[in-house]
Tab-separated table of C-alpha atoms in Angstrom:
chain	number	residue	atom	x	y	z
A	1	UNK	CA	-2.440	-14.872	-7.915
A	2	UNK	CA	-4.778	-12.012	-7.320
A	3	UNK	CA	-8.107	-13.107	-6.812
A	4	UNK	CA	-10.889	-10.478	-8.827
A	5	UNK	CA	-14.035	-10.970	-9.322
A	6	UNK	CA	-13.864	-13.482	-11.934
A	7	UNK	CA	-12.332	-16.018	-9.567
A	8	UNK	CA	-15.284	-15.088	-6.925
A	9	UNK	CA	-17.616	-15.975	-9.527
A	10	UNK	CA	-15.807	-19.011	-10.728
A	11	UNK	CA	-16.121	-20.379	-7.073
A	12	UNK	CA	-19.758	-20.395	-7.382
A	13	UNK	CA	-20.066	-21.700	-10.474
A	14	UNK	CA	-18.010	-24.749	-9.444
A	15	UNK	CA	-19.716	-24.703	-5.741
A	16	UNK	CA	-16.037	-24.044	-3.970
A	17	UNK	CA	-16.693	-21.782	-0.832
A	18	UNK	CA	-15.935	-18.386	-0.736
A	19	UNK	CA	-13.830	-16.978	2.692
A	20	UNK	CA	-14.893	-13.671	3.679
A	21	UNK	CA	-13.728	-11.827	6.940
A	22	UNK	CA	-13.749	-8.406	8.726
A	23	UNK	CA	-10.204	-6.717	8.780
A	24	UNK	CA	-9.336	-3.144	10.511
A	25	UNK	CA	-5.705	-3.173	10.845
A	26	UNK	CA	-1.931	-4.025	8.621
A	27	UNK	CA	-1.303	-6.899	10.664
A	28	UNK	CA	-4.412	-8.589	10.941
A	29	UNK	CA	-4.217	-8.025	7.332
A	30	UNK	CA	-0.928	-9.821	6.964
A	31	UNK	CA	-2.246	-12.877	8.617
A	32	UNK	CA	-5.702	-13.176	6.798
A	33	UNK	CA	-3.247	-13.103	3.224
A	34	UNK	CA	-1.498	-15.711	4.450
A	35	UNK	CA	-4.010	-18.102	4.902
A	36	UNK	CA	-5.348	-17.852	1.796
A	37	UNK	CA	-8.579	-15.755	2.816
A	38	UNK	CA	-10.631	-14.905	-0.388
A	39	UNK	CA	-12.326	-11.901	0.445
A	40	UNK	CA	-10.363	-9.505	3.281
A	41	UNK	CA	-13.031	-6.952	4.287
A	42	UNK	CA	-12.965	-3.692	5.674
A	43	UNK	CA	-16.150	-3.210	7.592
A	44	UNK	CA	-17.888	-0.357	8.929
A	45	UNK	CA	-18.173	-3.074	11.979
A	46	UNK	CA	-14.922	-1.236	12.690
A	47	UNK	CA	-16.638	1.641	14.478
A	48	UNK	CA	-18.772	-1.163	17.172
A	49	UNK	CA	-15.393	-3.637	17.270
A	50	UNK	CA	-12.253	-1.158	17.484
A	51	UNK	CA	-12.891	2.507	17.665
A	52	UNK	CA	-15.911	2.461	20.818
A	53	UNK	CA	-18.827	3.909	18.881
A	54	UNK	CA	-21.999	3.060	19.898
A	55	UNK	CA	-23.072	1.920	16.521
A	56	UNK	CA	-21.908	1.639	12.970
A	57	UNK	CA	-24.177	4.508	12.307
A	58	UNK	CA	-21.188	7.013	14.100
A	59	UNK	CA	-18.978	5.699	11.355
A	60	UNK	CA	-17.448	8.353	8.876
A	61	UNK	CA	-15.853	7.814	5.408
A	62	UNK	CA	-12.548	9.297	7.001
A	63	UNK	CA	-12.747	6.576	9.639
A	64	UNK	CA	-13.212	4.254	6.430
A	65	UNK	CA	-10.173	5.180	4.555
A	66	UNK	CA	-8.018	5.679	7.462
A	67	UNK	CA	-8.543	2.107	7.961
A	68	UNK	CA	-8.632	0.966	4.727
A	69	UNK	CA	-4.977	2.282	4.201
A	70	UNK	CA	-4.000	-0.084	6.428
A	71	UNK	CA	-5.045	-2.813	5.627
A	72	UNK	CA	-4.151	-2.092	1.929
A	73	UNK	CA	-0.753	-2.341	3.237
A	74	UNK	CA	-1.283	-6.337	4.129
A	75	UNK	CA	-3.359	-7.277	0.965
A	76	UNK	CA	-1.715	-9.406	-2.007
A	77	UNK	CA	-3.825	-11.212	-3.686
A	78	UNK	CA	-7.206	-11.301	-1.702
A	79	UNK	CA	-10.024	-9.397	-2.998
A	80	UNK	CA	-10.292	-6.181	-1.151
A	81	UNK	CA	-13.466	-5.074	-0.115
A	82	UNK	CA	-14.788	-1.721	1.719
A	83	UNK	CA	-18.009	-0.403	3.505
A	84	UNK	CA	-19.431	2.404	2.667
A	85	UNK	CA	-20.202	4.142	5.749
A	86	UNK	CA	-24.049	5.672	6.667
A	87	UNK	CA	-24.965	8.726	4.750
A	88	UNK	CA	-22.076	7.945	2.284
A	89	UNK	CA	-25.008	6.576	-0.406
A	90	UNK	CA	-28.047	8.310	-0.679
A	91	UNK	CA	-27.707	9.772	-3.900
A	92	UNK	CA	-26.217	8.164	-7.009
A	93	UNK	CA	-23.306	10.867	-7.260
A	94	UNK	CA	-23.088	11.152	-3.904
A	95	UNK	CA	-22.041	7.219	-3.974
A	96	UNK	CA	-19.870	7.021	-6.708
A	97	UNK	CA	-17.323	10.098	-5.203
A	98	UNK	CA	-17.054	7.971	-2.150
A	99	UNK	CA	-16.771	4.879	-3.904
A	100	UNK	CA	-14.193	6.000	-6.332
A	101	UNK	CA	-12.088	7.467	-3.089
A	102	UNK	CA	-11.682	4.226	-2.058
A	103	UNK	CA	-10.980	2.621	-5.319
A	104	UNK	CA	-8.300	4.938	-5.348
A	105	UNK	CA	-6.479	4.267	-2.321
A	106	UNK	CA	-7.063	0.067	-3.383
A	107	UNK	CA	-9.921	-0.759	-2.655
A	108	UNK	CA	-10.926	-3.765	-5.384
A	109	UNK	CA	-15.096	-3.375	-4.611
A	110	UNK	CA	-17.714	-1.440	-2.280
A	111	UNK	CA	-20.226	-2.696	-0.149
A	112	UNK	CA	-23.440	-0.577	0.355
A	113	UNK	CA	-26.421	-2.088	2.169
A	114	UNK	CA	-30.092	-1.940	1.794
A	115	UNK	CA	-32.856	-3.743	-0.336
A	116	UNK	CA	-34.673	-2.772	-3.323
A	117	UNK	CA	-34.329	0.859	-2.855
A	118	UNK	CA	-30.462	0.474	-3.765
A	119	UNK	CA	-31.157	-0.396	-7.316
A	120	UNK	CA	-30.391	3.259	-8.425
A	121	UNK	CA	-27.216	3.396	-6.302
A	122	UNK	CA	-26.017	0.293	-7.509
A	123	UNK	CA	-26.656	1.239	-11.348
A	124	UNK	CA	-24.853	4.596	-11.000
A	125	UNK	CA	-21.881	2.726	-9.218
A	126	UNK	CA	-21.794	-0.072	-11.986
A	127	UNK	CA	-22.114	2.253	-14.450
A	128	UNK	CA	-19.012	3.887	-13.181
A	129	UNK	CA	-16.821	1.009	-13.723
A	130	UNK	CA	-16.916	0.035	-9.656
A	131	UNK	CA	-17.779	-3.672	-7.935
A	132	UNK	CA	-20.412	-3.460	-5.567
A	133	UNK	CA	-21.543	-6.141	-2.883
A	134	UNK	CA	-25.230	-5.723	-2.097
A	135	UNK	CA	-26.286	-6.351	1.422
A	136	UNK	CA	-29.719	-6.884	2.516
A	137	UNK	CA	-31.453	-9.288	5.588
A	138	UNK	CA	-30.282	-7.178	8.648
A	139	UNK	CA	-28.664	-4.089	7.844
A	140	UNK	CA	-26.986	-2.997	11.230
A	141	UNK	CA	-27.042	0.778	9.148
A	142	UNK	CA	-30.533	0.847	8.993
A	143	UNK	CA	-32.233	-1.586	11.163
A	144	UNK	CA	-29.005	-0.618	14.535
A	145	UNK	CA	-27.412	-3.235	16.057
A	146	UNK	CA	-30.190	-5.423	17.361
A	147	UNK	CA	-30.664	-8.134	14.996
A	148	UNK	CA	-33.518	-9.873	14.143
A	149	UNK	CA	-33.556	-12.756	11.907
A	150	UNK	CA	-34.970	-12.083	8.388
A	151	UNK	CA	-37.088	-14.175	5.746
A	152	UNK	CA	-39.885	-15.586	8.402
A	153	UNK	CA	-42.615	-15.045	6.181
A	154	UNK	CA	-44.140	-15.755	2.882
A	155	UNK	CA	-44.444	-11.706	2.457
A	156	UNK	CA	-40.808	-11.444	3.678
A	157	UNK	CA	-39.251	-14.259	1.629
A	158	UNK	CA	-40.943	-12.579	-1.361
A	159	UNK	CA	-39.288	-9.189	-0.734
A	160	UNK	CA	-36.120	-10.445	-0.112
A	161	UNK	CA	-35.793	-12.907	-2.997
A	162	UNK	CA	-37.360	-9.910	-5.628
A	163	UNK	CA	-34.646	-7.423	-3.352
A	164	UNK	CA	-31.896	-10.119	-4.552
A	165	UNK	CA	-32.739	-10.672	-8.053
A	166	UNK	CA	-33.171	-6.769	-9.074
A	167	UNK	CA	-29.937	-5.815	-7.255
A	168	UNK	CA	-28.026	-8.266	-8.967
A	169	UNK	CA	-29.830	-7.134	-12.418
A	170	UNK	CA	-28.899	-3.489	-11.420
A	171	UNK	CA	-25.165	-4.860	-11.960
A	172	UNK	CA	-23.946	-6.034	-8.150
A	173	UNK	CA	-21.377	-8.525	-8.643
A	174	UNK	CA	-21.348	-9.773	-4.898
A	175	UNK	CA	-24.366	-9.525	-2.070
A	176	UNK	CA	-24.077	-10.325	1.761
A	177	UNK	CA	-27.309	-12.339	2.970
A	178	UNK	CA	-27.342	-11.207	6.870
A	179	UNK	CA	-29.596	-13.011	9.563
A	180	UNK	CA	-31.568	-14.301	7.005
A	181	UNK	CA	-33.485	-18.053	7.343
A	182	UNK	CA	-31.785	-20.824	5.707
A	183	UNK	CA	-34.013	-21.187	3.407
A	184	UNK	CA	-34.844	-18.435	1.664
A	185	UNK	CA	-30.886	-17.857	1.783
A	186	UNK	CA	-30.717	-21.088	-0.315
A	187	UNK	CA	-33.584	-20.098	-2.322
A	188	UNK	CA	-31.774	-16.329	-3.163
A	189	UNK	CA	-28.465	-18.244	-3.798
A	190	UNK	CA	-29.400	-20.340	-6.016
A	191	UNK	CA	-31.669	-17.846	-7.858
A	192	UNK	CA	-28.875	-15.210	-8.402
A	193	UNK	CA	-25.922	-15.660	-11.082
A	194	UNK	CA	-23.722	-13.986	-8.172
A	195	UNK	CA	-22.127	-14.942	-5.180
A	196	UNK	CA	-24.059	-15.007	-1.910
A	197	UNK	CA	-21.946	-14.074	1.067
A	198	UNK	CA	-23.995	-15.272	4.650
A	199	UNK	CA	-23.563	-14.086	7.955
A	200	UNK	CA	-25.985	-15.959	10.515
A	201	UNK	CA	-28.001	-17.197	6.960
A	202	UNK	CA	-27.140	-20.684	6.772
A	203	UNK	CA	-24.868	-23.251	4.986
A	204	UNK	CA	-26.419	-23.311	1.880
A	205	UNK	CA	-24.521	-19.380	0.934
A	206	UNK	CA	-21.647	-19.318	-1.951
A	207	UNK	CA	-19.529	-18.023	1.115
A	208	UNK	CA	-19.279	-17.203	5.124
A	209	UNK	CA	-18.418	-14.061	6.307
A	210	UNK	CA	-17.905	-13.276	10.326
A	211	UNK	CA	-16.304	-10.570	12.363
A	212	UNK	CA	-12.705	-11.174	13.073
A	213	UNK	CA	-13.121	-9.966	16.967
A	214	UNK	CA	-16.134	-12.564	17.111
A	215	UNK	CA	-13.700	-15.853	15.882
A	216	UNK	CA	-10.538	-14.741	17.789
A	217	UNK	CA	-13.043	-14.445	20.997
A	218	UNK	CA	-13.284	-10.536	21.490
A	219	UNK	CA	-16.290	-9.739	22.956
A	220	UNK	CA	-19.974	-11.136	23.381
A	221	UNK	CA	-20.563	-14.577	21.900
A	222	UNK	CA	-23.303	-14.767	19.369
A	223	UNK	CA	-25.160	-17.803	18.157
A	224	UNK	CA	-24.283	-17.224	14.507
A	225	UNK	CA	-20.967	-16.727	14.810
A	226	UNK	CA	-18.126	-19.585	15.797
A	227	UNK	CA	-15.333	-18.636	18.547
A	228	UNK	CA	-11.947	-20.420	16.990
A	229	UNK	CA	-9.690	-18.650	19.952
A	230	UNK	CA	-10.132	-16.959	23.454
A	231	UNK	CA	-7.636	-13.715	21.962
A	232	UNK	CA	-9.471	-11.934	24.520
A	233	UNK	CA	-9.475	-14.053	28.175
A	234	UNK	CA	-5.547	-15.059	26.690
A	235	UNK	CA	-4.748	-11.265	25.914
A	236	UNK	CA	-6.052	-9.937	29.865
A	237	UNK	CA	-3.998	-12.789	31.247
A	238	UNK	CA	-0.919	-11.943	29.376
A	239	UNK	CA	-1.410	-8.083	30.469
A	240	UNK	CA	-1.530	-9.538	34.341
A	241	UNK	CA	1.106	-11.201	34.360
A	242	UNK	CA	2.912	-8.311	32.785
A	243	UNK	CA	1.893	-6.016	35.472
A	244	UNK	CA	2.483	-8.273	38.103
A	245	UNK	CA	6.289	-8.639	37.181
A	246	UNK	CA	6.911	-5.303	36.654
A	247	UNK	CA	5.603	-4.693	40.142
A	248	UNK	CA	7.600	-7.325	41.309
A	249	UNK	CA	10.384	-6.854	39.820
A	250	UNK	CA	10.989	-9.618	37.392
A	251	UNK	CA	10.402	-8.165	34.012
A	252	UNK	CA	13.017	-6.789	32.969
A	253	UNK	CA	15.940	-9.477	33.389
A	254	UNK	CA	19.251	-9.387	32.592
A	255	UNK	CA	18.434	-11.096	29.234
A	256	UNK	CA	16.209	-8.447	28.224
A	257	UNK	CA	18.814	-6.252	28.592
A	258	UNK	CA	22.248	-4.803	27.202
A	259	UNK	CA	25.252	-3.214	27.941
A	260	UNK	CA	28.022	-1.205	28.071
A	261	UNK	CA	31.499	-2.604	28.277
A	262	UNK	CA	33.061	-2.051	31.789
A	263	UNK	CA	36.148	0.171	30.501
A	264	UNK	CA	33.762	2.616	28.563
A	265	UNK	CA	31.379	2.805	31.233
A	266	UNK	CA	34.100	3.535	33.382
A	267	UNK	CA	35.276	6.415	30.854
A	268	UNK	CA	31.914	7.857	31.225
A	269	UNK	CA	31.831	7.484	34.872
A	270	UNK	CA	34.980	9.750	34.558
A	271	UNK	CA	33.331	12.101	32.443
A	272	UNK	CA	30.516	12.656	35.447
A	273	UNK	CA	33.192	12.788	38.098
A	274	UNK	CA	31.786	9.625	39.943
A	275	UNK	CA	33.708	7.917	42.068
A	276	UNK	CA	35.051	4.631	41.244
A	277	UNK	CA	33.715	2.968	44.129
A	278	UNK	CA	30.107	4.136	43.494
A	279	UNK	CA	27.481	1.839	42.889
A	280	UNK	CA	24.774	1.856	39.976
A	281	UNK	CA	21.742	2.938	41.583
A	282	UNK	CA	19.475	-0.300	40.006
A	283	UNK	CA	16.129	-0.983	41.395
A	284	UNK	CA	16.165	-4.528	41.578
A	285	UNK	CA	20.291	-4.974	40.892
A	286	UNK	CA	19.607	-8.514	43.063
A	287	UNK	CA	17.162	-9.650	40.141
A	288	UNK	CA	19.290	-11.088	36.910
């Protein structure tokens, strides 16, 4: 069953959680469909985590679509869901273009970050017939990729709850509450008709999303997010020992191998004028 919106909203309304996770590539992709993961997301986290930018700021809307191809390619039924990259928002037109671009090529919504100052953005985008996520608490776009935890103050709390409630009247249908305090994420989630998505803002969110490279153990660990496998100590280890046989001759064995039946390689032999006594000039012929 494809999940749309509908079901995202039905999960909040009967207080199921909602699965959210980065994705950059078709088989990563593959894997998230088939364990049931609700929300596959392409994020612009994709120019930090896979493509060596210094921050998501260097990300382009080619670099966006390019990767949102791919991971088309794995989706089913999950809802789909894209960044839009910096720069790719400012102006209401501006927005929808890009938006619709990836709509086009599958995409089922758009992410955009910022507070209050979105409203417009989000209006013009809803008012073009597209799903939006809003995004506000730390917005590694605006605020880089030092993250400070959001919602600290009475002032703060204010802004973010009013930030919540007029982005979700300007027609967002999702919104991503990042490094934001517990509380005021409960406070926003249960003020809001729409699904709250946390990242480092509690347990009291609709749904979690993390970076795939931070569960699978890629990188630097961060207190927010929970390491499930060591992909990257068990990935260098494998890539040793791969180099280390090669060099010593014991990858490849005969069972990685195949062959050519003796009387046609003798034919061929033939062909080249080699003598029948000649040996095959193997590297490591002792190794099987």
């Amino acid at each position: 069953m494809k999940k749309d919106i509908r079901y995202l909203h039905t999960k909040k309304q009967r207080h199921e959680p909602i699965t959210v996770l980065t994705c950059y590539d078709y088989p990563t992709a593959c894997l998230q469909e088939k364990a049931g993961i609700d929300i596959i997301f392409v994020g612009d986290s994709v120019g930090t985590n896979i493509l060596g930018y210094q921050s998501e700021t260097e990300v382009t809307m080619a670099d966006m679509l390019h990767h949102l191809k791919a991971v088309r390619r794995g989706v089913t039924d999950a809802y789909l869901l894209v960044d839009l990259p910096f720069a790719a928002d400012r102006k209401p037109a501006q927005a929808v273009t890009n938006a619709n671009l990836f709509v086009s090529h599958g995409a089922d919504g758009v992410k955009l970050e910022g507070g209050i100052e979105k409203v417009p953005i989000i209006a013009a985008l809803t008012e073009a017939g597209i799903e939006t996520c809003a995004h506000i608490g730390h917005n590694p776009q605006i605020h880089g990729t030092k993250a400070a935890t959001h919602g600290k103050t009475v002032a703060k709390a204010k802004q973010l709850i009013k930030a919540a409630g007029a982005l979700t009247e300007a027609g967002a249908k999702l919104i991503v509450l990042e490094k934001i305090t517990e509380e005021v994420s409960q406070l926003i989630t249960e003020s809001v008709s729409i699904p709250t998505i946390g990242i480092g803002a509690g347990r009291f969110c609709d749904g979690q999303v993390l970076v795939i490279n931070d569960i699978l153990g890629i990188g630097p660990a961060f207190k927010h997010a929970k390491r499930y496998q060591e992909y990257g100590s068990l990935t260098f280890e494998a890539i040793c020992r791969y180099k280390e046989e090669v060099e010593g001759g014991d990858f490849p064995i005969d069972a990685n191998v195949a062959h050519i039946a003796p009387d046609k390689l003798a034919r061929v032999r033939k062909w080249l004028q080699l003598p029948e006594s000649s040996v095959s000039n193997q590297r490591h012929p002792a190794r099987q």
